[in-house]
Amino acid sequence: MLTVIGNLKGGSGKSTVAFNLAVWLAKAHQEPMCFDLDPQSTLSDVAEVRHDEGHQPEIQVFRAADDPAELIKHHKGEVLVDVGAANLWAMRQAVNMADRIVVPVTPSQADVWSTQRFLGIVGEALKDGHAPEIWGFINRADTHSSVRETAETEEALSMLPGLQVQKVRLGQRTAFRRSFSEGLAVFELERAGKAAQEFSRLAELLFPKVKKMQKSKAR
Ligand SMILES: Nc1ncnc2c1ncn2[C@@H]1O[C@H](COP(=O)(O)OP(=O)(O)OP(=O)(O)O)[C@@H](O)[C@H]1O
Ligand SMILES: [Mg+2]
């Protein structure tokens, strides 16, 4: 399955989610193939930090120049693609290969607008009746329950046609920031921490078969 992690808005957490998912899948022996189609190269950079620090398993990240279509054709496992607004051409290519598009959204009105615009771009880019599922979820949710912005954003997202809003949230947590600087997934940094718990829920929702395999192995 090919999962694109995308949104127009910078800083919504695309690369954070892509990196953590890549490690989660690699630890479950899924050998994910990752593509970094964003010229900022954040996913490639964090994979390099992980390599330099000697953390295992390593995450191999391909770049746009590596001809994704040719490489993906020969890959049997999961494929993750990180795309940003800086390369709209790559974004259009990626959504046309996607089985599913995962859209992290930070809680704000501006993010709702840019998600709406992103859905428009995806709709225009899709060819020949190709219709990947589009899943949205809140990243960087406020951890104080008194702040209404997260629930309001979730509600506004649920009104956007074509977007399936998932009831999982990743909170605004230091562990997600440390993930980049240390080259470790949040569940490697703090196994039982809140970020790890939230992230596992997201990963299990996205890859239920992998979850099932892990559970049966643990028995
Ligand atoms: N849930 C979170 N809690 C705290 N910090 C987060 C969270 N998610 C992402 N961040 C931080 O926010 C910043 C932006 O995240 P990230 O680079 O993943 O976003 P992006 O959507 O890939 O951005 P860009 O569009 O620039 O590629 C990073 O410093 C990251 O560590
Ligand atoms: Mg990024």
mmCIF file of C-alpha atoms and ligand atoms in Angstrom:
data_model
loop_
_atom_site.group_PDB
_atom_site.id
_atom_site.type_symbol
_atom_site.label_atom_id
_atom_site.label_comp_id
_atom_site.label_asym_id
_atom_site.label_seq_id
_atom_site.Cartn_x
_atom_site.Cartn_y
_atom_site.Cartn_z
ATOM 1 C CA MET A 1 0.000 0.000 0.000
ATOM 2 C CA LEU A 2 1.226 3.457 -0.872
ATOM 3 C CA THR A 3 0.519 6.122 1.742
ATOM 4 C CA VAL A 4 1.180 9.752 0.954
ATOM 5 C CA ILE A 5 1.577 12.062 3.903
ATOM 6 C CA GLY A 6 0.729 15.496 2.630
ATOM 7 C CA ASN A 7 -0.725 18.916 3.206
ATOM 8 C CA LEU A 8 0.031 22.378 1.884
ATOM 9 C CA LYS A 9 0.681 23.905 5.274
ATOM 10 C CA GLY A 10 4.294 23.979 6.404
ATOM 11 C CA GLY A 11 4.950 22.596 9.859
ATOM 12 C CA SER A 12 1.777 20.524 10.111
ATOM 13 C CA GLY A 13 3.856 17.453 10.966
ATOM 14 C CA LYS A 14 4.123 15.569 7.671
ATOM 15 C CA SER A 15 7.784 14.621 8.075
ATOM 16 C CA THR A 16 7.362 13.863 11.784
ATOM 17 C CA VAL A 17 4.529 11.462 11.026
ATOM 18 C CA ALA A 18 6.346 9.942 8.030
ATOM 19 C CA PHE A 19 9.530 9.322 10.051
ATOM 20 C CA ASN A 20 7.757 7.823 13.058
ATOM 21 C CA LEU A 21 5.622 5.603 10.813
ATOM 22 C CA ALA A 22 8.730 4.470 8.937
ATOM 23 C CA VAL A 23 10.415 3.381 12.176
ATOM 24 C CA TRP A 24 7.214 1.749 13.453
ATOM 25 C CA LEU A 25 6.854 -0.271 10.228
ATOM 26 C CA ALA A 26 10.558 -1.140 10.127
ATOM 27 C CA LYS A 27 10.406 -2.416 13.715
ATOM 28 C CA ALA A 28 7.463 -4.578 12.685
ATOM 29 C CA HIS A 29 9.702 -6.037 9.911
ATOM 30 C CA GLN A 30 7.682 -4.415 7.126
ATOM 31 C CA GLU A 31 10.755 -2.917 5.404
ATOM 32 C CA PRO A 32 8.995 0.288 4.393
ATOM 33 C CA MET A 33 10.168 2.108 1.315
ATOM 34 C CA CYS A 34 10.239 5.845 2.015
ATOM 35 C CA PHE A 35 10.281 8.743 -0.418
ATOM 36 C CA ASP A 36 11.136 12.287 0.444
ATOM 37 C CA LEU A 37 9.692 14.399 -2.363
ATOM 38 C CA ASP A 38 10.118 17.666 -0.490
ATOM 39 C CA PRO A 39 13.166 19.770 -1.461
ATOM 40 C CA GLN A 40 13.570 20.686 2.233
ATOM 41 C CA SER A 41 14.612 17.029 2.754
ATOM 42 C CA THR A 42 13.594 16.791 6.402
ATOM 43 C CA LEU A 43 12.816 13.077 6.185
ATOM 44 C CA SER A 44 16.178 12.398 4.523
ATOM 45 C CA ASP A 45 17.941 14.488 7.174
ATOM 46 C CA VAL A 46 16.368 12.666 10.126
ATOM 47 C CA ALA A 47 17.102 9.286 8.530
ATOM 48 C CA GLU A 48 20.722 10.440 8.271
ATOM 49 C CA VAL A 49 20.788 11.447 11.955
ATOM 50 C CA ARG A 50 19.444 7.981 12.788
ATOM 51 C CA HIS A 51 22.170 6.382 10.671
ATOM 52 C CA ASP A 52 24.939 8.563 12.181
ATOM 53 C CA GLU A 53 23.767 7.757 15.722
ATOM 54 C CA GLY A 54 23.800 4.043 14.904
ATOM 55 C CA HIS A 55 20.123 3.429 15.730
ATOM 56 C CA GLN A 56 18.597 0.284 14.279
ATOM 57 C CA PRO A 57 16.743 -0.491 12.101
ATOM 58 C CA GLU A 58 17.946 2.117 9.649
ATOM 59 C CA ILE A 59 15.437 3.963 7.514
ATOM 60 C CA GLN A 60 16.253 4.140 3.859
ATOM 61 C CA VAL A 61 14.893 7.226 2.176
ATOM 62 C CA PHE A 62 14.780 7.762 -1.578
ATOM 63 C CA ARG A 63 14.658 11.184 -3.191
ATOM 64 C CA ALA A 64 12.581 12.493 -6.093
ATOM 65 C CA ALA A 65 15.502 11.901 -8.419
ATOM 66 C CA ASP A 66 15.367 8.156 -7.757
ATOM 67 C CA ASP A 67 12.332 7.570 -10.076
ATOM 68 C CA PRO A 68 9.674 6.543 -7.552
ATOM 69 C CA ALA A 69 7.431 4.780 -10.078
ATOM 70 C CA GLU A 70 10.181 2.347 -11.126
ATOM 71 C CA LEU A 71 11.300 1.594 -7.544
ATOM 72 C CA ILE A 72 7.756 1.190 -6.188
ATOM 73 C CA LYS A 73 6.863 -1.289 -8.950
ATOM 74 C CA HIS A 74 9.318 -3.802 -7.483
ATOM 75 C CA HIS A 75 8.497 -3.244 -3.812
ATOM 76 C CA LYS A 76 6.082 -5.607 -2.100
ATOM 77 C CA GLY A 77 5.776 -3.853 1.284
ATOM 78 C CA GLU A 78 4.483 -0.532 2.542
ATOM 79 C CA VAL A 79 5.492 2.684 0.803
ATOM 80 C CA LEU A 80 5.493 6.054 2.568
ATOM 81 C CA VAL A 81 5.766 9.313 0.657
ATOM 82 C CA ASP A 82 6.409 12.686 2.302
ATOM 83 C CA VAL A 83 5.372 15.591 0.069
ATOM 84 C CA GLY A 84 5.190 19.306 0.714
ATOM 85 C CA ALA A 85 3.918 22.409 -1.009
ATOM 86 C CA ALA A 86 7.438 23.255 -2.182
ATOM 87 C CA ASN A 87 7.152 20.669 -4.955
ATOM 88 C CA LEU A 88 3.595 20.680 -6.247
ATOM 89 C CA TRP A 89 4.590 18.680 -9.306
ATOM 90 C CA ALA A 90 5.812 15.817 -7.087
ATOM 91 C CA MET A 91 2.693 16.162 -4.955
ATOM 92 C CA ARG A 92 0.471 15.681 -8.013
ATOM 93 C CA GLN A 93 2.494 12.641 -9.121
ATOM 94 C CA ALA A 94 2.371 11.145 -5.633
ATOM 95 C CA VAL A 95 -1.375 11.507 -5.129
ATOM 96 C CA ASN A 96 -1.948 9.710 -8.409
ATOM 97 C CA MET A 97 0.012 6.716 -7.120
ATOM 98 C CA ALA A 98 -1.515 6.833 -3.630
ATOM 99 C CA ASP A 99 -3.839 4.255 -2.127
ATOM 100 C CA ARG A 100 -4.334 6.636 0.761
ATOM 101 C CA ILE A 101 -3.447 10.214 1.595
ATOM 102 C CA VAL A 102 -2.880 11.068 5.241
ATOM 103 C CA VAL A 103 -3.249 14.722 6.152
ATOM 104 C CA PRO A 104 -1.957 15.985 9.505
ATOM 105 C CA VAL A 105 -3.629 19.257 10.446
ATOM 106 C CA THR A 106 -2.645 21.564 13.270
ATOM 107 C CA PRO A 107 -5.528 23.157 15.166
ATOM 108 C CA SER A 108 -6.180 26.556 13.638
ATOM 109 C CA GLN A 109 -8.526 28.206 11.168
ATOM 110 C CA ALA A 110 -5.633 28.840 8.767
ATOM 111 C CA ASP A 111 -4.927 25.110 8.726
ATOM 112 C CA VAL A 112 -8.548 24.322 7.927
ATOM 113 C CA TRP A 113 -8.363 26.710 4.964
ATOM 114 C CA SER A 114 -5.116 25.282 3.693
ATOM 115 C CA THR A 115 -6.452 21.726 4.077
ATOM 116 C CA GLN A 116 -9.470 22.741 2.004
ATOM 117 C CA ARG A 117 -7.133 24.125 -0.646
ATOM 118 C CA PHE A 118 -5.035 20.967 -0.508
ATOM 119 C CA LEU A 119 -8.151 18.843 -1.117
ATOM 120 C CA GLY A 120 -8.879 21.037 -4.136
ATOM 121 C CA ILE A 121 -5.382 20.492 -5.538
ATOM 122 C CA VAL A 122 -5.670 16.737 -4.959
ATOM 123 C CA GLY A 123 -9.079 16.674 -6.668
ATOM 124 C CA GLU A 124 -7.708 18.509 -9.700
ATOM 125 C CA ALA A 125 -4.585 16.330 -9.851
ATOM 126 C CA LEU A 126 -6.319 12.946 -9.767
ATOM 127 C CA LYS A 127 -6.566 11.282 -13.152
ATOM 128 C CA ASP A 128 -8.676 8.503 -14.687
ATOM 129 C CA GLY A 129 -11.088 8.150 -11.793
ATOM 130 C CA HIS A 130 -8.271 7.354 -9.320
ATOM 131 C CA ALA A 131 -9.741 7.984 -5.854
ATOM 132 C CA PRO A 132 -7.442 7.348 -2.898
ATOM 133 C CA GLU A 133 -8.942 7.607 0.562
ATOM 134 C CA ILE A 134 -8.057 10.873 2.248
ATOM 135 C CA TRP A 135 -7.667 10.720 6.011
ATOM 136 C CA GLY A 136 -7.256 13.792 8.157
ATOM 137 C CA PHE A 137 -6.298 13.990 11.807
ATOM 138 C CA ILE A 138 -5.186 16.604 14.290
ATOM 139 C CA ASN A 139 -1.497 16.926 15.025
ATOM 140 C CA ARG A 140 -0.107 19.211 17.724
ATOM 141 C CA ALA A 141 -3.403 19.164 19.610
ATOM 142 C CA ASP A 142 -3.443 21.415 22.623
ATOM 143 C CA THR A 143 -2.977 19.329 25.726
ATOM 144 C CA HIS A 144 -5.147 21.609 27.909
ATOM 145 C CA SER A 145 -8.764 20.516 27.715
ATOM 146 C CA SER A 146 -9.948 24.097 28.251
ATOM 147 C CA VAL A 147 -8.620 25.141 24.831
ATOM 148 C CA ARG A 148 -11.407 24.736 22.284
ATOM 149 C CA GLU A 149 -9.367 25.182 19.129
ATOM 150 C CA THR A 150 -8.615 21.483 18.658
ATOM 151 C CA ALA A 151 -12.252 20.364 18.868
ATOM 152 C CA GLU A 152 -13.334 23.285 16.679
ATOM 153 C CA THR A 153 -10.748 22.436 14.030
ATOM 154 C CA GLU A 154 -11.783 18.788 14.085
ATOM 155 C CA GLU A 155 -15.398 19.832 13.619
ATOM 156 C CA ALA A 156 -14.549 22.175 10.745
ATOM 157 C CA LEU A 157 -12.508 19.414 9.076
ATOM 158 C CA SER A 158 -15.408 16.993 9.325
ATOM 159 C CA MET A 159 -17.376 19.327 7.047
ATOM 160 C CA LEU A 160 -14.819 19.227 4.247
ATOM 161 C CA PRO A 161 -16.079 16.967 1.469
ATOM 162 C CA GLY A 162 -13.800 14.038 0.696
ATOM 163 C CA LEU A 163 -11.892 14.119 3.973
ATOM 164 C CA GLN A 164 -12.366 11.267 6.440
ATOM 165 C CA VAL A 165 -11.528 12.739 9.809
ATOM 166 C CA GLN A 166 -9.995 10.218 12.200
ATOM 167 C CA LYS A 167 -10.607 10.502 15.898
ATOM 168 C CA VAL A 168 -6.973 10.168 16.807
ATOM 169 C CA ARG A 169 -4.923 13.128 17.898
ATOM 170 C CA LEU A 170 -1.243 13.667 18.402
ATOM 171 C CA GLY A 171 -0.698 16.204 21.128
ATOM 172 C CA GLN A 172 1.771 19.060 21.168
ATOM 173 C CA ARG A 173 4.566 17.167 22.934
ATOM 174 C CA THR A 174 8.283 17.612 23.357
ATOM 175 C CA ALA A 175 8.948 14.004 22.363
ATOM 176 C CA PHE A 176 7.864 14.740 18.765
ATOM 177 C CA ARG A 177 10.420 17.547 18.558
ATOM 178 C CA ARG A 178 13.157 15.407 20.092
ATOM 179 C CA SER A 179 12.362 12.728 17.544
ATOM 180 C CA PHE A 180 14.109 14.793 14.834
ATOM 181 C CA SER A 181 17.099 15.886 16.877
ATOM 182 C CA GLU A 182 17.843 12.356 18.110
ATOM 183 C CA GLY A 183 16.822 10.320 15.077
ATOM 184 C CA LEU A 184 14.511 8.228 17.233
ATOM 185 C CA ALA A 185 10.787 7.573 17.012
ATOM 186 C CA VAL A 186 8.734 8.805 19.975
ATOM 187 C CA PHE A 187 8.113 5.223 21.140
ATOM 188 C CA GLU A 188 11.880 4.637 21.197
ATOM 189 C CA LEU A 189 12.462 7.810 23.210
ATOM 190 C CA GLU A 190 9.815 7.131 25.868
ATOM 191 C CA ARG A 191 8.181 3.749 25.499
ATOM 192 C CA ALA A 192 5.300 4.455 27.828
ATOM 193 C CA GLY A 193 5.028 8.212 27.250
ATOM 194 C CA LYS A 194 1.909 9.979 26.034
ATOM 195 C CA ALA A 195 3.416 10.732 22.627
ATOM 196 C CA ALA A 196 4.205 7.036 22.179
ATOM 197 C CA GLN A 197 0.678 6.020 23.143
ATOM 198 C CA GLU A 198 -0.903 8.553 20.814
ATOM 199 C CA PHE A 199 1.388 7.654 17.979
ATOM 200 C CA SER A 200 0.766 3.909 18.372
ATOM 201 C CA ARG A 201 -2.968 4.505 18.103
ATOM 202 C CA LEU A 202 -2.449 6.371 14.853
ATOM 203 C CA ALA A 203 -0.083 3.756 13.409
ATOM 204 C CA GLU A 204 -2.407 0.892 14.383
ATOM 205 C CA LEU A 205 -5.347 2.668 12.808
ATOM 206 C CA LEU A 206 -3.419 3.146 9.585
ATOM 207 C CA PHE A 207 -1.962 -0.362 9.495
ATOM 208 C CA PRO A 208 -4.385 -2.727 11.242
ATOM 209 C CA LYS A 209 -2.804 -5.817 9.660
ATOM 210 C CA VAL A 210 0.586 -4.947 11.117
ATOM 211 C CA LYS A 211 -1.042 -4.395 14.511
ATOM 212 C CA LYS A 212 -2.642 -7.849 14.292
ATOM 213 C CA MET A 213 0.678 -9.461 13.376
ATOM 214 C CA GLN A 214 2.444 -7.731 16.270
ATOM 215 C CA LYS A 215 -0.246 -8.843 18.742
ATOM 216 C CA SER A 216 -0.139 -12.464 17.624
ATOM 217 C CA LYS A 217 3.685 -12.480 17.851
ATOM 218 C CA ALA A 218 3.545 -11.028 21.369
ATOM 219 C CA ARG A 219 1.315 -13.890 22.555
HETATM 220 N N1 LIG B 1 2.922 16.659 17.780
HETATM 221 C C1 LIG B 1 3.954 17.488 17.833
HETATM 222 N N2 LIG B 1 4.362 18.018 19.005
HETATM 223 C C2 LIG B 1 5.409 18.870 19.076
HETATM 224 N N3 LIG B 1 6.149 19.236 18.005
HETATM 225 C C3 LIG B 1 5.791 18.740 16.807
HETATM 226 C C4 LIG B 1 4.698 17.838 16.642
HETATM 227 N N4 LIG B 1 4.615 17.517 15.313
HETATM 228 C C5 LIG B 1 5.595 18.169 14.694
HETATM 229 N N5 LIG B 1 6.303 18.913 15.568
HETATM 230 C C6 LIG B 1 7.443 19.800 15.288
HETATM 231 O O1 LIG B 1 6.977 20.809 14.406
HETATM 232 C C7 LIG B 1 7.955 21.127 13.441
HETATM 233 C C8 LIG B 1 7.379 20.869 12.037
HETATM 234 O O2 LIG B 1 7.136 19.478 11.892
HETATM 235 P P1 LIG B 1 7.419 18.747 10.514
HETATM 236 O O3 LIG B 1 8.752 19.146 9.970
HETATM 237 O O4 LIG B 1 7.145 17.324 10.709
HETATM 238 O O5 LIG B 1 6.275 19.407 9.629
HETATM 239 P P2 LIG B 1 6.123 19.348 8.046
HETATM 240 O O6 LIG B 1 4.655 19.381 7.782
HETATM 241 O O7 LIG B 1 6.871 18.215 7.488
HETATM 242 O O8 LIG B 1 6.768 20.732 7.627
HETATM 243 P P3 LIG B 1 7.237 21.187 6.171
HETATM 244 O O9 LIG B 1 5.988 21.574 5.430
HETATM 245 O O10 LIG B 1 8.120 22.359 6.452
HETATM 246 O O11 LIG B 1 7.916 20.025 5.524
HETATM 247 C C9 LIG B 1 9.158 20.258 13.757
HETATM 248 O O12 LIG B 1 10.037 21.011 14.558
HETATM 249 C C10 LIG B 1 8.577 19.100 14.565
HETATM 250 O O13 LIG B 1 9.526 18.581 15.472
HETATM 251 MG MG MG B 2 8.362 18.158 6.026
#
